[in-house]
Amino acid sequence: MNPAELTWTLPHIVAGVMVLSLNAYVLLGGADFGGGVWDFFARGHRRDEQRALIAEAIGPIWEANHVWLILVVVLLFTCFPKAFAHLATELHVPITIMLVGVVLRGSAFTFRTYDSKRDAVQRRWGRIFSIASLLTPVVLGVCLGAVAGGLVPMRPASQAATLTFMDRFVNPWFMSPFPWAVGLLTLLLFAFLAAAYLTVEAPEGPLRDLFCRRAQQSQVALLITAVATLVVARAEDPQLFAGLTRGSTALAMLGTTALAAATTLWALATRRFQLARLAAAAQASFILWGWAWTQFPWLLPPDRTITALAAPRITLQLTLGALCVGTAILLPSFVYLFRVFKSGETVFGADQP
Amino acid sequence: MPSDLMFARSQMAMSLAFHIVFAVVGIGMPALMVIAEWRWLRTRDTVMLELAKRWAKGTAILFAVGAVSGTVLSFELGLLWPTFMEHAGAVIGMPFSLEGFAFFTEAIFLGIYLYAWKRIPPRAHLAAGVVVAVSGALSGAFVVCANAWMNAPAGFTMVNGEVTSVDPIAAMFNAAAPAQIVHMTLAAFAATGFAVAGIHAYALWRGTLHRAFHRAALQIALMIGLPTALLQPLSGDWSARGVAERQPVKLAAMEGHLRTGPAAFVIGGWPNPETLEHRGAIEIPGALSWLLHGDPAAVVPGIDSAPADERPPLAIVHLAFQIMVGCGTLMALLALWGAWRWWQRRGGGGVALPDDRRFLLAIMLAAPLGFIALEAGWTVTEVGRQPWIVQGILRTADAVTPMPGLGVTFALFTVLYIGLAIAVVFLLWRQILKTGVTPVPLGVTSELPLPSRLSGTHPTPRS
């Protein structure tokens, strides 16, 4: 690695903003997907109560949460157009599957919410919503895993054209275990986040206890998968594994993540739910930033850097300017949105005559 | 078997045609909602409140589908046209970023508008609605900006197939943007206004117990639809002048002007791209030359001015253009009729709304015209630019993804969108229209929370 690459430059700042947006998407949109996962697993005589709680928690904010993904995509194609064109080509198949999931989940959720007649049609919307919530995060994780694992390298066009369809468009992400490990990790992370958040949103009582248990269970599954992912990384891609585990920053990241995970478990066990929610969010963020740090300075591992793929300077400057103006409008709006809907009172009873 | 390029174009066309309906509703409906709520705040007429809530519910359903289909489009730009995005991303990404923020704002405040009826003061609630309306219109404008750049590329130079000297500001404020933005925004309001007016005109025409409700709705919808429909031909003329200047071949295809020379106004007809002859067209000689240059003898470049491989599909563009102009003309005439009726009845008994049965029937029949014009208009813009994806710079065939088998994804998204369209229609029918036209008292069937004051006006069972 060329040490000069490590100097912070405009492209790195934009890349940082992209990880930040992805972070927001994981914490907000990811939790919405997780809500859908728990909707899928809602069983027993409290089934409808669980579903109502999830729907109330997601309802007013999912549209806004969902826009973070669009922001990441727009930043990618504005500031790193070559990387966007490359990824959209090589990962055409999984991205398409993910999009179908996004469409089905979003529309099925809205249809269910507004189709307030409690009948078979409404239950069918619910089914589509929960299954799409289960599948989409896996595919999203597979795409990220394929990039992180250096499985979709940029090749000269002449070389790419000689590959078979399977070798170019399917095998890199489908046949390798690492992307699937990341996919599973993403799903569990989203489910865990949702359960941890719902412990705060649920009214005191059995529903809260249920989501507390769910948070604990998914946390355990998440940690096991995280270790498994490291093992797979070690076997599949020594360079990636080295990045994840060597160096003081990488170890500090791993340590902090472990600390956040332990805090969550402790807070859940001692019923400190606000703290558990914060620690869960911190844990998810550290996992994401740990990945980003491992990949730095590569945008498309193993050989394309963030700086090499960046758009001209003027585009980056103007985009960052637009981001500042946008943030100045958005941040107060978000604060207002969350103050209106998430200011602590129970979700049931609100807005009921 | 059509080529992958054809499938890619079809998939893009289908995704856009689908998304555009919801995007337009996202621009138009908030304005209707806000007017109704504002009237409620001023007059405390509960019909207005019910109307605002009913419309908000419809907006929510349509907005969600618009949001997800918009997400699909932002990915499809790369999935289908990676080479285009590789070159264009850095140049035209700006308006997309700004659109992202406008859409973000819209989504946040729509969430507040839909769910916080009782959590925030009425004025704050109305203000949230205004923010939704304004940011919705802005996000539309930004996207149209990016599209206009494809028609009038600016803000970069192309050296050996690489984009250099990028100037995103110049790209954003390209020459085609102002006219296209105005034309599209007016189209959004006119199409939404007419469609909503048509629904309520149907209820009135059929006879309903909720006459006051539907009359109020019709009045607000016409308030938005009629003036914009009247202005639209003017903005269309402005737009066409720009096209004549920058994309003469597109204009020739639109107007069916086949041979360079003084241009006639061609109505109807089926142009033959081989012989450059019309079949069955009515022509007004010199009319187009006069419209564009004020001189019936002015020379206008025809389709023959472009080499054969740089001509768009003639028949589609000409037909789509005629459909758009035809629908627009009908809407403008209806607007004139409405204005005349309003003028006639202005003084009498405080009833200014034209609601005789003939007018209601006309409005009902006109309900889909705006959306038909919209789809036809986008066909003109996009197909008329072929074979270019960026006018004169990059060919569509050179921009398409190397990924084979696009027929499969085209089929997948077609099925998905058809399913969604059926679901939306079914849902709107079940939730909005059905309760809106059946003789059940309002406020009792409505599942939306109503202010407690209203419950006193209806006889309620004693507990």
Coordinates of C-alpha atoms in Angstrom, one line a residue, chain A residues 59-71 73-75 77-79 81-82 84-86 88-89 91-93 95-96 98-100 102-104 106-107 109-117 119 121-122 125 165 168-169 311-312 314-315 318-319 322-324 326-327 329-330 333-334 336-337 340-343 345-347 350-353, chain B residues 56-57 60-61 63-65 67-72 74-80 82-83 85-94 96-101 103-105 107-112 114-121 124 162-163 166-169 401-404 406 409 412-413 416-417 420 423-424 426-427 430-431 434 447 449-450:
Chain A
G59 CA -45.3 3.4 10.0
P60 CA -44.5 7.1 10.2
I61 CA -40.8 6.9 9.6
W62 CA -40.1 4.1 7.0
E63 CA -40.5 6.3 4.0
A64 CA -37.8 8.6 5.4
N65 CA -35.6 5.8 6.6
H66 CA -35.7 4.3 3.2
V67 CA -34.3 7.4 1.5
W68 CA -30.8 6.8 3.0
L69 CA -30.3 4.0 0.5
I70 CA -31.2 6.3 -2.4
L71 CA -28.7 8.8 -1.0
V73 CA -26.7 5.3 -4.5
V74 CA -26.8 8.8 -5.7
L75 CA -23.5 9.7 -4.0
F77 CA -23.0 7.5 -9.1
T78 CA -22.2 11.2 -8.7
C79 CA -18.9 10.9 -7.0
P81 CA -19.4 7.0 -11.4
K82 CA -16.9 4.3 -12.6
F84 CA -21.2 2.5 -9.8
A85 CA -21.2 1.5 -13.4
H86 CA -18.9 -1.4 -12.6
A88 CA -24.2 -2.3 -11.4
T89 CA -22.9 -4.4 -14.2
L91 CA -23.7 -7.5 -9.5
H92 CA -26.7 -7.0 -11.8
V93 CA -28.4 -10.2 -10.7
I95 CA -29.1 -6.1 -7.1
T96 CA -32.1 -6.9 -9.2
M98 CA -32.7 -6.9 -3.8
L99 CA -34.8 -4.3 -5.7
V100 CA -37.7 -6.7 -6.1
V102 CA -37.4 -3.5 -1.7
V103 CA -40.4 -2.9 -3.9
L104 CA -42.5 -5.8 -2.4
G106 CA -42.4 -1.1 0.8
S107 CA -45.6 -1.5 -1.1
F109 CA -46.3 -2.7 4.1
T110 CA -48.2 0.4 2.9
F111 CA -51.0 -1.7 1.5
R112 CA -51.3 -3.6 4.7
T113 CA -51.4 -0.4 6.8
Y114 CA -54.0 1.3 4.7
D115 CA -56.0 -1.7 3.9
S116 CA -57.3 -1.6 7.4
K117 CA -60.0 -4.2 6.9
D119 CA -59.3 -9.9 6.3
V121 CA -56.3 -9.8 1.7
Q122 CA -54.6 -7.9 4.5
W125 CA -49.9 -8.2 2.3
F165 CA -22.2 -15.6 -18.1
R168 CA -18.8 -13.1 -14.7
F169 CA -22.3 -12.5 -13.4
A311 CA -15.2 12.0 -10.1
P312 CA -13.5 15.3 -11.0
I314 CA -15.5 20.2 -8.9
T315 CA -18.2 17.5 -8.7
L318 CA -20.3 20.8 -5.3
T319 CA -21.8 17.5 -4.0
A322 CA -25.1 20.3 -1.6
L323 CA -24.7 17.9 1.3
C324 CA -24.1 20.7 3.7
G326 CA -29.2 19.5 2.6
T327 CA -28.1 18.6 6.1
I329 CA -32.5 21.4 6.2
L330 CA -32.7 17.7 7.0
S333 CA -36.6 18.0 10.1
F334 CA -35.4 14.6 11.4
Y336 CA -38.7 17.2 14.6
L337 CA -39.9 13.9 13.1
V340 CA -43.1 14.0 17.2
F341 CA -43.2 10.2 17.1
K342 CA -40.5 8.8 19.3
S343 CA -40.6 11.0 22.3
E345 CA -44.8 7.9 25.3
T346 CA -46.4 4.5 24.6
V347 CA -47.2 3.9 21.0
A350 CA -51.6 7.7 20.8
D351 CA -53.8 9.2 18.2
Q352 CA -56.7 7.2 19.3
P353 CA -59.9 9.1 20.0
Chain B
A56 CA -54.1 12.2 2.5
K57 CA -54.9 8.5 2.7
A60 CA -50.0 7.8 1.2
I61 CA -50.7 4.7 -0.8
F63 CA -46.6 8.0 -2.5
A64 CA -45.2 4.7 -1.2
V65 CA -45.4 3.0 -4.6
A67 CA -41.0 5.9 -3.5
V68 CA -40.2 2.3 -4.2
S69 CA -40.5 2.5 -8.0
G70 CA -38.2 5.6 -7.8
T71 CA -35.6 3.6 -5.9
V72 CA -35.7 1.0 -8.6
S74 CA -32.1 5.0 -9.4
F75 CA -30.6 1.6 -9.5
E76 CA -31.8 0.8 -13.1
L77 CA -29.8 3.8 -14.4
G78 CA -26.7 1.7 -13.6
L79 CA -28.2 -1.8 -14.1
L80 CA -29.3 -1.0 -17.7
P82 CA -23.7 1.6 -17.0
T83 CA -21.7 3.3 -19.7
M85 CA -23.8 6.6 -15.9
E86 CA -20.0 6.2 -16.0
H87 CA -19.8 9.3 -18.2
A88 CA -22.8 11.2 -17.0
G89 CA -22.7 10.6 -13.3
A90 CA -20.1 13.2 -12.4
V91 CA -21.7 15.8 -14.8
I92 CA -25.3 15.4 -13.9
G93 CA -25.2 13.9 -10.4
M94 CA -25.9 17.3 -8.8
F96 CA -30.0 13.9 -8.4
S97 CA -28.3 14.7 -5.1
L98 CA -30.5 17.7 -4.6
E99 CA -33.5 15.6 -5.6
G100 CA -32.5 13.2 -2.9
F101 CA -32.7 15.9 -0.3
F103 CA -37.4 13.8 -1.6
F104 CA -36.1 13.2 1.9
T105 CA -37.8 16.4 3.1
A107 CA -40.9 11.8 3.0
I108 CA -40.2 13.2 6.5
F109 CA -43.0 15.8 6.4
L110 CA -45.4 13.4 4.7
G111 CA -44.8 11.0 7.7
I112 CA -45.6 13.9 10.0
L114 CA -50.2 11.5 7.8
Y115 CA -49.6 10.4 11.4
A116 CA -49.5 13.5 13.5
W117 CA -53.0 14.9 13.1
K118 CA -53.4 15.1 16.8
R119 CA -49.8 15.4 18.0
I120 CA -49.0 18.8 16.7
P121 CA -51.0 22.1 16.6
A124 CA -47.9 23.2 12.3
E162 CA -13.5 10.6 -21.9
V163 CA -15.5 13.3 -20.1
V166 CA -16.8 19.0 -16.0
D167 CA -19.0 21.9 -14.9
P168 CA -22.0 20.5 -13.0
I169 CA -23.6 23.9 -12.6
T401 CA -25.1 -3.1 -20.1
P402 CA -23.1 -6.1 -21.4
M403 CA -25.2 -8.3 -19.1
P404 CA -27.1 -10.8 -21.3
L406 CA -32.3 -8.8 -20.1
T409 CA -35.4 -8.9 -15.9
L412 CA -39.8 -9.9 -14.0
F413 CA -40.3 -6.1 -13.6
L416 CA -44.1 -7.0 -10.7
Y417 CA -45.4 -3.6 -11.9
L420 CA -48.5 -3.5 -8.1
A423 CA -53.0 -3.8 -6.1
V424 CA -53.1 0.0 -6.1
F426 CA -57.9 -2.5 -5.9
L427 CA -56.8 -0.7 -2.7
R430 CA -61.7 -0.6 -1.5
Q431 CA -60.5 2.2 0.7
K434 CA -66.1 2.6 -2.5
E447 CA -61.6 4.8 9.7
P449 CA -59.8 9.7 13.5
L450 CA -62.2 12.5 13.4

